[in-house]
Amino acid sequence: MGHSTILRHRTQRVQVGDVAIGGDAPVVVQSMTNTDTVDAEGTARQVYELAQAGSELVRITVNTSEAAIQVPRIRKMLDDMGCDVPLIGDFHYNGHRLLTEFPECAQALAKYRINPGNVGKNRKGEDQFAMMIAVARQYGKPVRIGVNWGSLDQDLVVRMMDENARLAEPRDVSEVTREALIVSALESARRAEELGLAHDRIVLSCKVSEVQDLIAVYQELARRCDYPLHLGLTEAGMGSKGIVGSTAALAVLLQQGIGDTIRISLTPEPGGARTQEVVVAQEILQTMGLRSFTPMVTACPGCGRTTSTVFQELAQSIQNHLRAQMPVWREQYSGVEEMTVAVMGCIVNGPGESKLANIGISLPGTGESPAAPVYVDGEKTVTLRGDRIAQEFQQIVDDYVAR
Ligand code: SF4
């Protein structure tokens, strides 16, 4: 139950280090650090944390010479930690210079993100885009041509707005802007190929911050090309707004088979974990039945029949435990990520949901006997009582995984 039958939009497979994007590869989860790349130790640590949380690609900012110098060091530190997650360099404005002046940085990265909105011809007459593509060819690296609503090529926008104004029936401005995003991505990809970059070295993205715009832009991109598509609602925001917006947009597209890699751009709460965006990305893919990463906990919302917080605490602690154990379990046991666990608040829906899960527990609601029946593979196995229910249930889950 729960697996998708979604027909994926056919795209070209692009290899990023050992990770494939597009073709018949599963939708890849990626994220981005928010450390200063000059702080190599801090950046390597955060990349490691993101990778441990399940990010299959991690992007880092490469914005200065000092940052570029640190990139090979960061790669080495990660290798020494046994972390082989491919690193992607995020370049803007000066990527042509950094990539050409720091060959070790160019070599250490597995992919370059190029924003066509800020790599045109500069005052020195350098063709910055062509210079970056030349480096990608030289080192055999793929690129993501990443167009962004907030940094769209203004010459292109002006040109398209002028063309639109001359039409007998001009289109809506937002429609023209959406078209400008798509044209920027596709023209840049075509130019990269004219400059000699192979078709299977190009990933595209066109990020916007409004759900309906994102859906419209990506539907059109998918219709017009077979480059793998990197999905993400940019500047999605904080907390539930960012999560809901990203989920709403990405779920519609993923359901239509569009999207080969996703990044959830959440603004972390002050002091909040960067890894939250990885968890959200995984949960979108898993709840849609597209991939499995971590055993999922089904929990009821609770109601007037649950007068204590025991059941919420148990649901939370079991989900945290499962997530924390996954890096170890993934190495030891195959298929553990498909496991389901139910934590229910009372006997109304408790036994039913518990029987559907691999392991389920139905906690005592108000007026029920203080007993928590546990179901394993649909059969009631034991009834837990007392104040050690959480620990005993966790042990049952661990034993089940080990079996
Ligand atoms: Fe309420 Fe019980 Fe349903 Fe949970 S399972 S929402 S506690 S009636």
Short mmCIF file of C-alpha atoms and ligand atoms in Angstrom, two decimals:
data_model
loop_
_atom_site.label_atom_id
_atom_site.label_comp_id
_atom_site.label_asym_id
_atom_site.label_seq_id
_atom_site.Cartn_x
_atom_site.Cartn_y
_atom_site.Cartn_z
CA MET A 1 0.00 0.00 0.00
CA GLY A 2 1.09 3.57 -0.57
CA HIS A 3 3.54 3.04 -3.45
CA SER A 4 3.07 5.35 -6.38
CA THR A 5 2.24 4.38 -9.92
CA ILE A 6 3.32 7.80 -11.19
CA LEU A 7 4.68 7.78 -14.71
CA ARG A 8 7.80 9.94 -14.63
CA HIS A 9 8.44 12.48 -17.35
CA ARG A 10 11.30 11.07 -19.46
CA THR A 11 14.54 12.94 -18.93
CA GLN A 12 18.18 12.50 -19.80
CA ARG A 13 20.26 10.90 -17.05
CA VAL A 14 23.00 13.16 -15.67
CA GLN A 15 25.73 11.76 -13.46
CA VAL A 16 26.84 13.91 -10.51
CA GLY A 17 29.72 12.03 -8.91
CA ASP A 18 28.18 8.68 -7.97
CA VAL A 19 24.64 10.07 -7.90
CA ALA A 20 22.41 9.99 -10.99
CA ILE A 21 19.78 12.64 -11.65
CA GLY A 22 17.07 11.96 -14.22
CA GLY A 23 16.53 9.02 -16.52
CA ASP A 24 15.14 6.22 -14.41
CA ALA A 25 17.02 7.28 -11.28
CA PRO A 26 14.89 7.93 -8.19
CA VAL A 27 14.13 11.57 -7.34
CA VAL A 28 17.25 12.82 -5.55
CA VAL A 29 17.16 14.84 -2.31
CA GLN A 30 19.57 17.72 -2.09
CA SER A 31 20.24 20.63 0.23
CA MET A 32 22.57 23.56 0.73
CA THR A 33 24.78 24.70 3.57
CA ASN A 34 24.38 28.10 5.24
CA THR A 35 27.90 28.27 6.64
CA ASP A 36 30.61 30.58 5.35
CA THR A 37 32.59 28.32 3.03
CA VAL A 38 35.78 30.04 4.21
CA ASP A 39 35.10 28.25 7.49
CA ALA A 40 36.13 24.87 6.08
CA GLU A 41 35.67 22.93 9.34
CA GLY A 42 32.19 24.36 9.97
CA THR A 43 31.15 23.78 6.36
CA ALA A 44 32.47 20.22 6.28
CA ARG A 45 30.62 19.54 9.53
CA GLN A 46 27.35 20.86 8.18
CA VAL A 47 27.73 19.01 4.88
CA TYR A 48 28.33 15.85 6.90
CA GLU A 49 25.22 16.47 9.02
CA LEU A 50 23.09 17.10 5.93
CA ALA A 51 24.45 13.95 4.30
CA GLN A 52 23.82 11.94 7.45
CA ALA A 53 20.26 13.26 7.51
CA GLY A 54 19.84 11.92 3.97
CA SER A 55 20.88 14.68 1.60
CA GLU A 56 22.27 12.90 -1.44
CA LEU A 57 23.90 16.02 -2.89
CA VAL A 58 25.00 19.10 -0.98
CA ARG A 59 25.59 22.55 -2.45
CA ILE A 60 27.98 25.04 -0.95
CA THR A 61 28.48 28.72 -1.72
CA VAL A 62 31.65 29.53 -3.61
CA ASN A 63 31.64 33.30 -3.69
CA THR A 64 35.22 34.44 -3.06
CA SER A 65 38.80 33.34 -3.70
CA GLU A 66 39.08 32.49 0.00
CA ALA A 67 36.05 30.21 -0.29
CA ALA A 68 37.35 28.59 -3.49
CA ILE A 69 40.65 27.81 -1.78
CA GLN A 70 38.79 25.97 0.99
CA VAL A 71 36.71 23.76 -1.33
CA PRO A 72 39.36 21.04 -1.86
CA ARG A 73 40.04 21.08 1.90
CA ILE A 74 36.35 20.58 2.62
CA ARG A 75 36.25 17.69 0.14
CA LYS A 76 39.28 16.12 1.83
CA MET A 77 37.79 16.50 5.31
CA LEU A 78 34.59 14.83 4.15
CA ASP A 79 36.53 11.99 2.52
CA ASP A 80 38.44 11.53 5.78
CA MET A 81 35.09 11.30 7.61
CA GLY A 82 34.00 8.60 5.18
CA CYS A 83 31.42 10.93 3.62
CA ASP A 84 31.36 10.73 -0.17
CA VAL A 85 28.38 13.02 -0.78
CA PRO A 86 28.98 14.98 -4.01
CA LEU A 87 29.59 18.69 -3.47
CA ILE A 88 28.03 21.24 -5.77
CA GLY A 89 29.48 24.72 -6.09
CA ASP A 90 27.01 27.60 -6.13
CA PHE A 91 28.46 30.35 -8.29
CA HIS A 92 27.24 33.86 -9.04
CA TYR A 93 28.91 36.83 -10.76
CA ASN A 94 32.53 35.66 -10.41
CA GLY A 95 32.23 31.88 -10.98
CA HIS A 96 34.16 32.16 -14.26
CA ARG A 97 37.11 33.66 -12.42
CA LEU A 98 37.01 31.33 -9.42
CA LEU A 99 36.72 28.21 -11.54
CA THR A 100 39.56 29.20 -13.84
CA GLU A 101 41.88 30.54 -11.13
CA PHE A 102 41.35 27.68 -8.69
CA PRO A 103 41.58 24.42 -10.64
CA GLU A 104 41.63 22.33 -7.45
CA CYS A 105 38.28 23.82 -6.51
CA ALA A 106 36.93 23.07 -10.01
CA GLN A 107 38.16 19.51 -9.67
CA ALA A 108 36.84 18.93 -6.12
CA LEU A 109 33.29 19.90 -7.02
CA ALA A 110 30.97 17.38 -8.66
CA LYS A 111 28.72 19.95 -10.33
CA TYR A 112 28.61 23.70 -10.90
CA ARG A 113 25.51 25.78 -10.48
CA ILE A 114 25.45 28.59 -13.00
CA ASN A 115 22.92 31.42 -12.75
CA PRO A 116 22.51 32.78 -16.28
CA GLY A 117 21.01 35.94 -14.81
CA ASN A 118 24.38 37.08 -13.48
CA VAL A 119 27.01 35.64 -15.81
CA GLY A 120 26.66 37.62 -19.01
CA LYS A 121 29.50 39.52 -20.65
CA ASN A 122 31.34 41.64 -18.09
CA ARG A 123 33.00 45.01 -18.50
CA LYS A 124 36.28 43.36 -19.48
CA GLY A 125 34.43 41.73 -22.37
CA GLU A 126 34.81 38.27 -20.82
CA ASP A 127 32.10 35.80 -21.76
CA GLN A 128 31.59 34.52 -18.23
CA PHE A 129 29.10 31.82 -19.14
CA ALA A 130 31.39 30.43 -21.85
CA MET A 131 34.33 30.43 -19.43
CA MET A 132 32.37 28.36 -16.89
CA ILE A 133 31.21 25.91 -19.53
CA ALA A 134 34.82 25.54 -20.71
CA VAL A 135 35.86 24.55 -17.18
CA ALA A 136 32.97 22.08 -16.94
CA ARG A 137 34.13 20.49 -20.20
CA GLN A 138 37.75 20.45 -19.10
CA TYR A 139 36.98 18.60 -15.85
CA GLY A 140 34.11 16.52 -17.18
CA LYS A 141 31.60 18.06 -14.75
CA PRO A 142 27.87 18.61 -15.17
CA VAL A 143 26.24 21.97 -14.56
CA ARG A 144 22.89 23.12 -13.32
CA ILE A 145 21.63 26.08 -15.21
CA GLY A 146 19.70 27.59 -12.34
CA VAL A 147 17.45 30.47 -13.26
CA ASN A 148 15.88 32.38 -10.44
CA TRP A 149 12.95 34.78 -10.47
CA GLY A 150 14.89 37.21 -8.27
CA SER A 151 17.95 37.39 -10.53
CA LEU A 152 16.48 36.94 -13.97
CA ASP A 153 18.50 38.23 -16.93
CA GLN A 154 17.13 41.79 -17.20
CA ASP A 155 18.15 42.25 -20.85
CA LEU A 156 16.08 39.21 -21.71
CA VAL A 157 13.10 40.46 -19.70
CA VAL A 158 13.21 43.87 -21.40
CA ARG A 159 13.49 42.26 -24.83
CA MET A 160 10.54 39.98 -24.18
CA MET A 161 8.43 42.76 -22.65
CA ASP A 162 9.08 44.89 -25.77
CA GLU A 163 8.11 42.03 -28.03
CA ASN A 164 4.99 41.47 -25.98
CA ALA A 165 4.01 45.15 -26.13
CA ARG A 166 4.09 44.97 -29.92
CA LEU A 167 1.61 42.10 -30.02
CA ALA A 168 -1.96 42.87 -31.08
CA GLU A 169 -3.11 41.26 -27.86
CA PRO A 170 -0.29 41.57 -25.32
CA ARG A 171 -0.04 38.86 -22.71
CA ASP A 172 -0.21 39.41 -18.98
CA VAL A 173 3.10 40.64 -17.49
CA SER A 174 3.39 37.66 -15.14
CA GLU A 175 2.93 35.32 -18.09
CA VAL A 176 5.74 37.06 -19.95
CA THR A 177 7.98 36.85 -16.90
CA ARG A 178 7.28 33.12 -16.58
CA GLU A 179 8.13 32.70 -20.23
CA ALA A 180 11.34 34.70 -19.70
CA LEU A 181 12.43 32.23 -16.99
CA ILE A 182 11.88 29.30 -19.30
CA VAL A 183 13.56 30.96 -22.26
CA SER A 184 16.54 31.93 -20.10
CA ALA A 185 17.01 28.31 -19.01
CA LEU A 186 16.49 26.76 -22.43
CA GLU A 187 18.58 29.31 -24.35
CA SER A 188 21.41 28.94 -21.84
CA ALA A 189 21.27 25.16 -22.13
CA ARG A 190 21.33 25.38 -25.91
CA ARG A 191 24.29 27.75 -25.73
CA ALA A 192 26.12 25.40 -23.35
CA GLU A 193 25.67 22.62 -25.88
CA GLU A 194 26.86 24.88 -28.71
CA LEU A 195 29.94 25.52 -26.58
CA GLY A 196 30.55 21.78 -26.53
CA LEU A 197 29.01 20.65 -23.25
CA ALA A 198 27.28 17.29 -23.70
CA HIS A 199 23.50 17.12 -23.47
CA ASP A 200 23.80 14.70 -20.55
CA ARG A 201 25.81 17.18 -18.50
CA ILE A 202 22.98 19.67 -18.03
CA VAL A 203 20.33 19.97 -15.31
CA LEU A 204 17.84 22.82 -15.32
CA SER A 205 15.94 24.74 -12.70
CA CYS A 206 13.66 27.78 -12.80
CA LYS A 207 12.89 28.74 -9.25
CA VAL A 208 10.15 31.12 -8.23
CA SER A 209 8.55 31.83 -4.89
CA GLU A 210 4.85 31.44 -5.78
CA VAL A 211 3.27 28.01 -5.96
CA GLN A 212 1.13 28.55 -9.08
CA ASP A 213 4.00 30.16 -10.97
CA LEU A 214 6.31 27.29 -10.10
CA ILE A 215 3.83 24.70 -11.28
CA ALA A 216 3.16 26.53 -14.55
CA VAL A 217 6.85 27.11 -15.29
CA TYR A 218 7.90 23.51 -14.66
CA GLN A 219 5.01 22.02 -16.60
CA GLU A 220 6.12 24.06 -19.56
CA LEU A 221 9.80 23.24 -19.09
CA ALA A 222 8.97 19.53 -18.97
CA ARG A 223 6.97 19.88 -22.16
CA ARG A 224 9.81 21.58 -23.99
CA CYS A 225 12.91 19.62 -22.98
CA ASP A 226 14.30 16.41 -21.61
CA TYR A 227 16.93 17.89 -19.30
CA PRO A 228 16.52 16.61 -15.74
CA LEU A 229 14.69 19.18 -13.64
CA HIS A 230 15.71 20.42 -10.21
CA LEU A 231 12.57 21.46 -8.33
CA GLY A 232 12.31 23.88 -5.49
CA LEU A 233 10.19 26.75 -4.38
CA THR A 234 12.72 29.49 -3.76
CA GLU A 235 12.49 31.70 -0.69
CA ALA A 236 9.75 29.40 0.58
CA GLY A 237 9.94 30.98 4.01
CA MET A 238 9.94 29.93 7.62
CA GLY A 239 8.18 27.19 9.53
CA SER A 240 4.88 25.83 8.34
CA LYS A 241 4.53 28.42 5.55
CA GLY A 242 7.74 27.25 3.88
CA ILE A 243 6.90 23.59 4.35
CA VAL A 244 3.33 23.89 3.12
CA GLY A 245 4.24 26.06 0.11
CA SER A 246 7.03 23.74 -0.96
CA THR A 247 4.91 20.66 -0.47
CA ALA A 248 1.94 22.09 -2.34
CA ALA A 249 4.03 23.03 -5.36
CA LEU A 250 6.28 20.01 -5.47
CA ALA A 251 3.51 17.48 -4.84
CA VAL A 252 1.53 18.69 -7.85
CA LEU A 253 4.57 18.48 -10.11
CA LEU A 254 5.87 15.19 -8.75
CA GLN A 255 2.42 13.68 -9.16
CA GLN A 256 2.63 14.64 -12.83
CA GLY A 257 6.00 12.88 -13.06
CA ILE A 258 7.92 16.17 -13.21
CA GLY A 259 11.09 16.64 -11.16
CA ASP A 260 14.30 14.63 -10.86
CA THR A 261 15.86 16.25 -7.82
CA ILE A 262 14.33 18.43 -5.11
CA ARG A 263 15.56 20.98 -2.65
CA ILE A 264 13.34 22.48 0.04
CA SER A 265 14.51 26.03 0.74
CA LEU A 266 13.44 26.64 4.31
CA THR A 267 14.56 29.58 6.36
CA PRO A 268 15.70 27.90 9.57
CA GLU A 269 14.24 29.16 12.83
CA PRO A 270 16.95 30.95 14.84
CA GLY A 271 19.02 28.13 16.28
CA GLY A 272 17.02 25.59 14.26
CA ALA A 273 18.63 22.67 12.48
CA ARG A 274 19.56 23.03 8.83
CA THR A 275 18.77 19.35 8.41
CA GLN A 276 15.04 20.12 8.66
CA GLU A 277 14.93 20.83 4.93
CA VAL A 278 16.28 17.35 4.23
CA VAL A 279 13.68 15.76 6.49
CA VAL A 280 10.89 17.67 4.74
CA ALA A 281 12.19 16.70 1.28
CA GLN A 282 12.35 13.05 2.29
CA GLU A 283 8.89 13.16 3.81
CA ILE A 284 7.39 14.66 0.67
CA LEU A 285 8.85 11.88 -1.45
CA GLN A 286 8.03 9.16 1.05
CA THR A 287 4.47 10.18 1.80
CA MET A 288 3.85 10.32 -1.96
CA GLY A 289 5.13 6.78 -2.28
CA LEU A 290 8.03 7.84 -4.52
CA ARG A 291 10.87 6.76 -2.26
CA SER A 292 11.46 5.29 1.17
CA PHE A 293 14.04 6.73 3.55
CA THR A 294 13.00 6.17 7.15
CA PRO A 295 10.28 4.10 8.78
CA MET A 296 7.22 6.31 9.02
CA VAL A 297 5.15 6.74 12.15
CA THR A 298 1.40 6.90 11.73
CA ALA A 299 -0.13 8.73 14.65
CA CYS A 300 -3.66 9.91 15.27
CA PRO A 301 -4.19 13.60 16.04
CA GLY A 302 -5.51 12.88 19.53
CA CYS A 303 -8.81 14.22 20.81
CA GLY A 304 -10.83 14.47 24.01
CA ARG A 305 -10.27 10.77 24.56
CA THR A 306 -6.54 11.39 25.15
CA THR A 307 -6.21 13.43 28.29
CA SER A 308 -2.48 12.98 28.74
CA THR A 309 0.41 13.82 26.41
CA VAL A 310 1.86 10.32 26.71
CA PHE A 311 0.84 9.30 23.25
CA GLN A 312 2.17 12.41 21.49
CA GLU A 313 5.44 12.03 23.38
CA LEU A 314 5.68 8.39 22.39
CA ALA A 315 4.93 9.13 18.72
CA GLN A 316 7.57 11.87 18.70
CA SER A 317 10.21 9.88 20.53
CA ILE A 318 9.73 6.85 18.29
CA GLN A 319 9.97 8.95 15.11
CA ASN A 320 13.13 10.63 16.46
CA HIS A 321 14.57 7.27 17.42
CA LEU A 322 13.88 5.78 13.98
CA ARG A 323 15.42 8.75 12.24
CA ALA A 324 18.48 8.73 14.48
CA GLN A 325 19.03 5.00 13.95
CA MET A 326 18.66 5.07 10.16
CA PRO A 327 22.29 5.85 9.23
CA VAL A 328 23.30 2.68 11.13
CA TRP A 329 20.32 0.53 10.17
CA ARG A 330 20.64 1.46 6.49
CA GLU A 331 24.07 -0.18 6.48
CA GLN A 332 22.94 -3.29 8.33
CA TYR A 333 19.43 -4.13 7.25
CA SER A 334 17.90 -3.84 3.83
CA GLY A 335 14.30 -2.70 3.51
CA VAL A 336 14.09 -1.22 7.01
CA GLU A 337 13.10 2.16 5.54
CA GLU A 338 9.85 0.61 4.32
CA MET A 339 8.74 -0.28 7.84
CA THR A 340 5.66 1.41 9.28
CA VAL A 341 4.91 2.10 12.92
CA ALA A 342 1.56 3.23 14.33
CA VAL A 343 1.17 5.08 17.62
CA MET A 344 -2.50 5.58 18.39
CA GLY A 345 -4.27 7.40 21.18
CA CYS A 346 -7.11 5.00 22.03
CA ILE A 347 -9.04 1.92 20.98
CA VAL A 348 -11.36 3.71 18.53
CA ASN A 349 -8.87 3.55 15.63
CA GLY A 350 -5.89 2.17 17.55
CA PRO A 351 -6.16 -1.56 16.89
CA GLY A 352 -7.20 -1.04 13.25
CA GLU A 353 -4.24 1.22 12.37
CA SER A 354 -1.89 -0.86 14.51
CA LYS A 355 -2.76 -3.99 12.58
CA LEU A 356 -2.08 -2.26 9.25
CA ALA A 357 1.40 -1.18 10.38
CA ASN A 358 4.37 -3.50 10.89
CA ILE A 359 4.30 -2.51 14.54
CA GLY A 360 1.54 -0.63 16.29
CA ILE A 361 0.59 0.39 19.76
CA SER A 362 -2.74 1.61 21.01
CA LEU A 363 -2.37 3.69 24.15
CA PRO A 364 -5.12 3.83 26.74
CA GLY A 365 -7.61 6.65 26.20
CA THR A 366 -9.78 8.19 28.91
CA GLY A 367 -11.88 5.62 30.69
CA GLU A 368 -10.01 2.67 29.16
CA SER A 369 -8.03 0.16 31.17
CA PRO A 370 -4.43 1.39 31.61
CA ALA A 371 -3.06 -1.09 29.10
CA ALA A 372 -1.41 -0.61 25.71
CA PRO A 373 -1.76 -3.55 23.34
CA VAL A 374 1.07 -3.95 20.83
CA TYR A 375 0.56 -5.46 17.39
CA VAL A 376 3.36 -6.94 15.32
CA ASP A 377 2.63 -7.77 11.69
CA GLY A 378 -1.08 -7.57 12.39
CA GLU A 379 -1.10 -9.84 15.44
CA LYS A 380 -1.50 -8.71 19.04
CA THR A 381 1.69 -9.85 20.77
CA VAL A 382 1.93 -8.18 24.16
CA THR A 383 0.18 -5.62 26.33
CA LEU A 384 2.38 -2.97 27.92
CA ARG A 385 1.53 -1.31 31.24
CA GLY A 386 3.08 1.08 33.72
CA ASP A 387 5.45 3.97 33.20
CA ARG A 388 8.02 2.19 31.03
CA ILE A 389 5.73 1.77 28.03
CA ALA A 390 7.88 4.06 25.82
CA GLN A 391 11.14 2.24 26.54
CA GLU A 392 9.57 -1.20 26.15
CA PHE A 393 7.89 -0.25 22.90
CA GLN A 394 11.16 1.14 21.54
CA GLN A 395 12.84 -2.15 22.42
CA ILE A 396 10.14 -4.05 20.53
CA VAL A 397 10.79 -1.84 17.48
CA ASP A 398 14.56 -2.39 17.71
CA ASP A 399 14.11 -6.15 18.06
CA TYR A 400 11.80 -6.20 15.07
CA VAL A 401 14.36 -4.34 12.93
CA ALA A 402 17.13 -6.67 14.04
CA ARG A 403 15.00 -9.71 13.14
FE1 SF4 B 1 -9.19 10.27 19.37
FE2 SF4 B 1 -8.84 7.68 19.66
FE3 SF4 B 1 -9.22 8.69 17.19
FE4 SF4 B 1 -6.92 9.11 18.45
S1 SF4 B 1 -7.73 7.11 17.78
S2 SF4 B 1 -8.14 10.66 17.43
S3 SF4 B 1 -7.58 9.28 20.56
S4 SF4 B 1 -10.68 8.67 18.89
#
